[in-house]
JSON list of C-alpha atoms in Angstrom, two decimals:
[
{"chain": "A", "resi": 1, "resn": "MET", "atom": "CA", "xyz": [83.93, -13.80, 282.63]},
{"chain": "A", "resi": 2, "resn": "ASN", "atom": "CA", "xyz": [81.33, -11.91, 284.67]},
{"chain": "A", "resi": 3, "resn": "GLY", "atom": "CA", "xyz": [78.66, -9.58, 283.41]},
{"chain": "A", "resi": 4, "resn": "ASN", "atom": "CA", "xyz": [75.26, -8.10, 284.01]},
{"chain": "A", "resi": 5, "resn": "TYR", "atom": "CA", "xyz": [72.70, -5.83, 282.43]},
{"chain": "A", "resi": 6, "resn": "ALA", "atom": "CA", "xyz": [70.10, -3.72, 284.22]},
{"chain": "A", "resi": 7, "resn": "TYR", "atom": "CA", "xyz": [67.05, -1.98, 282.81]},
{"chain": "A", "resi": 8, "resn": "GLN", "atom": "CA", "xyz": [64.92, 0.30, 284.93]},
{"chain": "A", "resi": 9, "resn": "LYS", "atom": "CA", "xyz": [61.83, 2.29, 284.07]},
{"chain": "A", "resi": 10, "resn": "THR", "atom": "CA", "xyz": [60.96, 4.38, 287.11]},
{"chain": "A", "resi": 11, "resn": "GLU", "atom": "CA", "xyz": [58.31, 7.03, 287.64]},
{"chain": "A", "resi": 12, "resn": "ASP", "atom": "CA", "xyz": [57.70, 9.62, 290.32]},
{"chain": "A", "resi": 13, "resn": "THR", "atom": "CA", "xyz": [54.37, 10.01, 292.14]},
{"chain": "A", "resi": 14, "resn": "ASN", "atom": "CA", "xyz": [53.02, 12.10, 289.22]},
{"chain": "A", "resi": 15, "resn": "GLY", "atom": "CA", "xyz": [53.73, 9.35, 286.70]},
{"chain": "A", "resi": 16, "resn": "GLU", "atom": "CA", "xyz": [56.67, 11.26, 285.17]},
{"chain": "A", "resi": 17, "resn": "PRO", "atom": "CA", "xyz": [59.93, 9.39, 284.48]},
{"chain": "A", "resi": 18, "resn": "SER", "atom": "CA", "xyz": [62.31, 9.65, 287.44]},
{"chain": "A", "resi": 19, "resn": "PRO", "atom": "CA", "xyz": [65.10, 12.03, 286.46]},
{"chain": "A", "resi": 20, "resn": "ASN", "atom": "CA", "xyz": [68.86, 11.56, 286.66]},
{"chain": "A", "resi": 21, "resn": "SER", "atom": "CA", "xyz": [68.90, 7.77, 286.82]},
{"chain": "A", "resi": 22, "resn": "PRO", "atom": "CA", "xyz": [70.08, 5.58, 283.94]},
{"chain": "A", "resi": 23, "resn": "GLU", "atom": "CA", "xyz": [67.53, 3.48, 282.12]},
{"chain": "A", "resi": 24, "resn": "ASN", "atom": "CA", "xyz": [70.22, 1.04, 280.92]},
{"chain": "A", "resi": 25, "resn": "GLN", "atom": "CA", "xyz": [73.42, -0.20, 282.54]},
{"chain": "A", "resi": 26, "resn": "ALA", "atom": "CA", "xyz": [75.79, -2.98, 281.54]},
{"chain": "A", "resi": 27, "resn": "TYR", "atom": "CA", "xyz": [78.95, -4.42, 283.09]},
{"chain": "A", "resi": 28, "resn": "LEU", "atom": "CA", "xyz": [81.43, -6.94, 281.70]},
{"chain": "A", "resi": 29, "resn": "GLU", "atom": "CA", "xyz": [84.60, -8.31, 283.29]},
{"chain": "A", "resi": 30, "resn": "LEU", "atom": "CA", "xyz": [87.10, -10.62, 281.60]},
{"chain": "A", "resi": 31, "resn": "VAL", "atom": "CA", "xyz": [89.66, -12.36, 283.81]},
{"chain": "A", "resi": 32, "resn": "TRP", "atom": "CA", "xyz": [92.78, -14.13, 282.58]},
{"chain": "A", "resi": 33, "resn": "LYS", "atom": "CA", "xyz": [94.64, -16.34, 285.07]},
{"chain": "A", "resi": 34, "resn": "PHE", "atom": "CA", "xyz": [98.24, -16.94, 284.12]},
{"chain": "A", "resi": 35, "resn": "MET", "atom": "CA", "xyz": [101.07, -18.57, 286.02]},
{"chain": "A", "resi": 36, "resn": "PRO", "atom": "CA", "xyz": [100.02, -20.25, 289.27]},
{"chain": "A", "resi": 37, "resn": "SER", "atom": "CA", "xyz": [99.00, -17.18, 291.23]},
{"chain": "A", "resi": 38, "resn": "TRP", "atom": "CA", "xyz": [98.69, -14.22, 288.81]},
{"chain": "A", "resi": 39, "resn": "PHE", "atom": "CA", "xyz": [95.66, -12.75, 287.06]},
{"chain": "A", "resi": 40, "resn": "ALA", "atom": "CA", "xyz": [94.83, -9.85, 284.77]},
{"chain": "A", "resi": 41, "resn": "SER", "atom": "CA", "xyz": [91.36, -8.48, 284.21]},
{"chain": "A", "resi": 42, "resn": "THR", "atom": "CA", "xyz": [89.57, -5.77, 282.34]},
{"chain": "A", "resi": 43, "resn": "GLN", "atom": "CA", "xyz": [86.23, -4.34, 283.39]},
{"chain": "A", "resi": 44, "resn": "GLY", "atom": "CA", "xyz": [83.88, -2.25, 281.32]},
{"chain": "A", "resi": 45, "resn": "SER", "atom": "CA", "xyz": [80.81, -0.33, 282.48]},
{"chain": "A", "resi": 46, "resn": "TRP", "atom": "CA", "xyz": [78.30, 1.27, 280.13]},
{"chain": "A", "resi": 47, "resn": "ILE", "atom": "CA", "xyz": [75.69, 3.73, 281.41]},
{"chain": "A", "resi": 48, "resn": "GLY", "atom": "CA", "xyz": [72.97, 4.82, 279.01]},
{"chain": "A", "resi": 49, "resn": "ASP", "atom": "CA", "xyz": [69.80, 6.84, 278.65]},
{"chain": "A", "resi": 50, "resn": "ILE", "atom": "CA", "xyz": [69.97, 9.24, 281.59]},
{"chain": "A", "resi": 51, "resn": "ASN", "atom": "CA", "xyz": [67.04, 11.63, 281.22]},
{"chain": "A", "resi": 52, "resn": "ARG", "atom": "CA", "xyz": [66.53, 14.91, 283.00]},
{"chain": "A", "resi": 53, "resn": "SER", "atom": "CA", "xyz": [63.39, 16.10, 284.74]},
{"chain": "A", "resi": 54, "resn": "PRO", "atom": "CA", "xyz": [60.78, 17.69, 282.43]},
{"chain": "A", "resi": 55, "resn": "ASP", "atom": "CA", "xyz": [61.42, 21.19, 283.85]},
{"chain": "A", "resi": 56, "resn": "ASP", "atom": "CA", "xyz": [65.21, 20.92, 283.31]},
{"chain": "A", "resi": 57, "resn": "SER", "atom": "CA", "xyz": [66.06, 22.50, 279.94]},
{"chain": "A", "resi": 58, "resn": "ARG", "atom": "CA", "xyz": [69.64, 21.17, 279.84]},
{"chain": "A", "resi": 59, "resn": "ASP", "atom": "CA", "xyz": [70.54, 18.43, 277.36]},
{"chain": "A", "resi": 60, "resn": "ASN", "atom": "CA", "xyz": [70.37, 14.86, 278.63]},
{"chain": "A", "resi": 61, "resn": "VAL", "atom": "CA", "xyz": [73.61, 13.43, 279.98]},
{"chain": "A", "resi": 62, "resn": "ASP", "atom": "CA", "xyz": [75.58, 11.55, 277.32]},
{"chain": "A", "resi": 63, "resn": "ASN", "atom": "CA", "xyz": [75.88, 7.78, 277.53]},
{"chain": "A", "resi": 64, "resn": "TYR", "atom": "CA", "xyz": [79.32, 6.76, 278.70]},
{"chain": "A", "resi": 65, "resn": "THR", "atom": "CA", "xyz": [81.64, 3.77, 278.95]},
{"chain": "A", "resi": 66, "resn": "LEU", "atom": "CA", "xyz": [84.45, 3.38, 281.47]},
{"chain": "A", "resi": 67, "resn": "ILE", "atom": "CA", "xyz": [87.22, 0.78, 281.12]},
{"chain": "A", "resi": 68, "resn": "ASN", "atom": "CA", "xyz": [89.47, -0.40, 283.96]},
{"chain": "A", "resi": 69, "resn": "LEU", "atom": "CA", "xyz": [92.47, -2.78, 284.02]},
{"chain": "A", "resi": 70, "resn": "THR", "atom": "CA", "xyz": [93.74, -4.82, 286.97]},
{"chain": "A", "resi": 71, "resn": "LEU", "atom": "CA", "xyz": [96.86, -6.93, 287.50]},
{"chain": "A", "resi": 72, "resn": "GLY", "atom": "CA", "xyz": [97.05, -9.00, 290.66]},
{"chain": "A", "resi": 73, "resn": "CYS", "atom": "CA", "xyz": [98.50, -12.00, 292.42]},
{"chain": "A", "resi": 74, "resn": "GLN", "atom": "CA", "xyz": [97.79, -14.31, 295.31]},
{"chain": "A", "resi": 75, "resn": "CYS", "atom": "CA", "xyz": [101.11, -13.63, 296.97]},
{"chain": "A", "resi": 76, "resn": "LEU", "atom": "CA", "xyz": [102.93, -14.82, 300.06]},
{"chain": "A", "resi": 77, "resn": "THR", "atom": "CA", "xyz": [99.92, -16.73, 301.46]},
{"chain": "A", "resi": 78, "resn": "PRO", "atom": "CA", "xyz": [96.77, -18.22, 299.91]},
{"chain": "A", "resi": 79, "resn": "GLN", "atom": "CA", "xyz": [94.72, -15.67, 301.87]},
{"chain": "A", "resi": 80, "resn": "LEU", "atom": "CA", "xyz": [96.48, -12.55, 300.53]},
{"chain": "A", "resi": 81, "resn": "ASN", "atom": "CA", "xyz": [95.65, -10.98, 297.16]},
{"chain": "A", "resi": 82, "resn": "LEU", "atom": "CA", "xyz": [97.59, -7.93, 295.98]},
{"chain": "A", "resi": 83, "resn": "SER", "atom": "CA", "xyz": [96.53, -5.96, 292.94]},
{"chain": "A", "resi": 84, "resn": "LEU", "atom": "CA", "xyz": [97.22, -2.81, 290.99]},
{"chain": "A", "resi": 85, "resn": "ALA", "atom": "CA", "xyz": [94.30, -1.27, 289.09]},
{"chain": "A", "resi": 86, "resn": "VAL", "atom": "CA", "xyz": [94.10, 1.53, 286.56]},
{"chain": "A", "resi": 87, "resn": "LYS", "atom": "CA", "xyz": [90.62, 3.06, 286.59]},
{"chain": "A", "resi": 88, "resn": "ASN", "atom": "CA", "xyz": [89.28, 4.93, 283.53]},
{"chain": "A", "resi": 89, "resn": "ILE", "atom": "CA", "xyz": [92.33, 3.94, 281.47]},
{"chain": "A", "resi": 90, "resn": "PHE", "atom": "CA", "xyz": [91.36, 6.12, 278.50]},
{"chain": "A", "resi": 91, "resn": "ASP", "atom": "CA", "xyz": [90.91, 9.14, 280.81]},
{"chain": "A", "resi": 92, "resn": "LYS", "atom": "CA", "xyz": [87.44, 9.80, 279.38]},
{"chain": "A", "resi": 93, "resn": "LYS", "atom": "CA", "xyz": [85.83, 12.99, 280.58]},
{"chain": "A", "resi": 94, "resn": "GLN", "atom": "CA", "xyz": [82.41, 11.82, 281.80]},
{"chain": "A", "resi": 95, "resn": "TYR", "atom": "CA", "xyz": [79.68, 13.37, 283.90]},
{"chain": "A", "resi": 96, "resn": "ALA", "atom": "CA", "xyz": [76.95, 12.25, 286.28]},
{"chain": "A", "resi": 97, "resn": "PRO", "atom": "CA", "xyz": [73.78, 14.35, 286.25]},
{"chain": "A", "resi": 98, "resn": "SER", "atom": "CA", "xyz": [73.39, 17.06, 288.87]},
{"chain": "A", "resi": 99, "resn": "PRO", "atom": "CA", "xyz": [69.90, 17.73, 290.23]},
{"chain": "A", "resi": 100, "resn": "PHE", "atom": "CA", "xyz": [68.09, 20.63, 288.62]},
{"chain": "A", "resi": 101, "resn": "GLU", "atom": "CA", "xyz": [67.21, 22.06, 292.05]},
{"chain": "A", "resi": 102, "resn": "VAL", "atom": "CA", "xyz": [70.91, 22.76, 292.70]},
{"chain": "A", "resi": 103, "resn": "GLN", "atom": "CA", "xyz": [71.13, 25.21, 289.79]},
{"chain": "A", "resi": 104, "resn": "PRO", "atom": "CA", "xyz": [72.79, 27.67, 289.64]},
{"chain": "A", "resi": 105, "resn": "ALA", "atom": "CA", "xyz": [74.80, 26.69, 292.73]},
{"chain": "A", "resi": 106, "resn": "TYR", "atom": "CA", "xyz": [76.53, 23.99, 290.67]},
{"chain": "A", "resi": 107, "resn": "PRO", "atom": "CA", "xyz": [76.33, 24.75, 286.97]},
{"chain": "A", "resi": 108, "resn": "GLY", "atom": "CA", "xyz": [76.64, 21.75, 284.68]},
{"chain": "A", "resi": 109, "resn": "ASP", "atom": "CA", "xyz": [76.98, 18.20, 285.91]},
{"chain": "A", "resi": 110, "resn": "TYR", "atom": "CA", "xyz": [79.24, 16.38, 288.35]},
{"chain": "A", "resi": 111, "resn": "PRO", "atom": "CA", "xyz": [82.53, 15.31, 286.73]},
{"chain": "A", "resi": 112, "resn": "LEU", "atom": "CA", "xyz": [83.47, 11.67, 287.20]},
{"chain": "A", "resi": 113, "resn": "GLU", "atom": "CA", "xyz": [86.99, 10.72, 288.22]},
{"chain": "A", "resi": 114, "resn": "GLY", "atom": "CA", "xyz": [89.64, 10.70, 285.53]},
{"chain": "A", "resi": 115, "resn": "ARG", "atom": "CA", "xyz": [92.40, 8.10, 285.21]},
{"chain": "A", "resi": 116, "resn": "SER", "atom": "CA", "xyz": [93.75, 6.90, 288.55]},
{"chain": "A", "resi": 117, "resn": "ILE", "atom": "CA", "xyz": [95.84, 4.02, 289.88]},
{"chain": "A", "resi": 118, "resn": "PHE", "atom": "CA", "xyz": [94.96, 2.00, 292.99]},
{"chain": "A", "resi": 119, "resn": "PHE", "atom": "CA", "xyz": [96.92, -0.56, 294.96]},
{"chain": "A", "resi": 120, "resn": "SER", "atom": "CA", "xyz": [94.76, -3.06, 296.82]},
{"chain": "A", "resi": 121, "resn": "ALA", "atom": "CA", "xyz": [95.52, -5.64, 299.51]},
{"chain": "A", "resi": 122, "resn": "ASP", "atom": "CA", "xyz": [92.75, -8.16, 300.18]},
{"chain": "A", "resi": 123, "resn": "TYR", "atom": "CA", "xyz": [93.16, -10.63, 303.03]},
{"chain": "A", "resi": 124, "resn": "THR", "atom": "CA", "xyz": [90.67, -13.46, 303.65]},
{"chain": "A", "resi": 125, "resn": "PHE", "atom": "CA", "xyz": [90.62, -15.05, 307.07]},
{"chain": "A", "resi": 126, "resn": "GLU", "atom": "CA", "xyz": [88.59, -17.89, 308.52]},
{"chain": "A", "resi": 127, "resn": "LEU", "atom": "CA", "xyz": [86.89, -17.95, 311.91]},
{"chain": "A", "resi": 128, "resn": "TRP", "atom": "CA", "xyz": [85.53, -20.90, 313.82]},
{"chain": "A", "resi": 129, "resn": "GLU", "atom": "CA", "xyz": [82.57, -20.16, 316.04]},
{"chain": "A", "resi": 130, "resn": "LYS", "atom": "CA", "xyz": [82.87, -22.75, 318.83]},
{"chain": "A", "resi": 131, "resn": "GLN", "atom": "CA", "xyz": [79.36, -22.59, 320.29]},
{"chain": "A", "resi": 132, "resn": "ALA", "atom": "CA", "xyz": [77.43, -23.00, 317.03]},
{"chain": "A", "resi": 133, "resn": "GLY", "atom": "CA", "xyz": [80.15, -24.96, 315.28]},
{"chain": "A", "resi": 134, "resn": "ASN", "atom": "CA", "xyz": [79.98, -22.64, 312.27]},
{"chain": "A", "resi": 135, "resn": "HIS", "atom": "CA", "xyz": [82.88, -22.08, 309.92]},
{"chain": "A", "resi": 136, "resn": "LEU", "atom": "CA", "xyz": [82.87, -18.46, 308.75]},
{"chain": "A", "resi": 137, "resn": "LYS", "atom": "CA", "xyz": [84.92, -16.71, 306.07]},
{"chain": "A", "resi": 138, "resn": "SER", "atom": "CA", "xyz": [85.49, -13.01, 306.06]},
{"chain": "A", "resi": 139, "resn": "ASN", "atom": "CA", "xyz": [87.86, -10.68, 304.31]},
{"chain": "A", "resi": 140, "resn": "VAL", "atom": "CA", "xyz": [89.43, -7.31, 304.81]},
{"chain": "A", "resi": 141, "resn": "GLU", "atom": "CA", "xyz": [90.30, -5.14, 301.83]},
{"chain": "A", "resi": 142, "resn": "THR", "atom": "CA", "xyz": [92.41, -2.02, 301.89]},
{"chain": "A", "resi": 143, "resn": "ARG", "atom": "CA", "xyz": [92.81, 0.23, 298.87]},
{"chain": "A", "resi": 144, "resn": "PHE", "atom": "CA", "xyz": [95.34, 2.98, 298.43]},
{"chain": "A", "resi": 145, "resn": "LEU", "atom": "CA", "xyz": [95.22, 5.64, 295.74]},
{"chain": "A", "resi": 146, "resn": "VAL", "atom": "CA", "xyz": [98.66, 5.55, 294.15]},
{"chain": "A", "resi": 147, "resn": "LYS", "atom": "CA", "xyz": [98.33, 8.29, 291.56]},
{"chain": "A", "resi": 148, "resn": "LYS", "atom": "CA", "xyz": [95.50, 10.42, 290.27]},
{"chain": "A", "resi": 149, "resn": "PHE", "atom": "CA", "xyz": [96.27, 11.89, 286.88]},
{"chain": "A", "resi": 150, "resn": "LYS", "atom": "CA", "xyz": [95.17, 15.34, 285.88]},
{"chain": "A", "resi": 151, "resn": "GLN", "atom": "CA", "xyz": [92.42, 14.86, 283.33]},
{"chain": "A", "resi": 152, "resn": "LYS", "atom": "CA", "xyz": [93.03, 16.18, 279.89]},
{"chain": "A", "resi": 153, "resn": "SER", "atom": "CA", "xyz": [90.81, 19.07, 278.91]},
{"chain": "A", "resi": 154, "resn": "GLY", "atom": "CA", "xyz": [88.20, 18.82, 276.20]}
]
């Protein structure tokens, strides 16, 4: 299990609350390892209390929660992880705040991505630096969008 919580109270140079940034954020990930090399995980992100600038008459952005699922394995070699992830599994229609200065060029707020599926290949390799005698680990990750679903309206 992994998780974190962040609280921020920011102000601009005039002492006004900084607009369009969340005051509260939380993240939780639960991982289940089954069989020798397989795992399943679910991740949840909650974003809350996003206020607008004082001169922006639009309603504040609603709090939102996004849930993702991942199934993966350490396949073929100990260095290779393959996984399939479904992002925003409930296909929630969520928005990130747009700056007030952009109005009316972009009415409303920026839509966040709907449900989508990603395939990921993550390879970890080790290097040995001869001169300094250091043992270094590095990894390369490649993600491919498999399918982006059309978000339901409403």
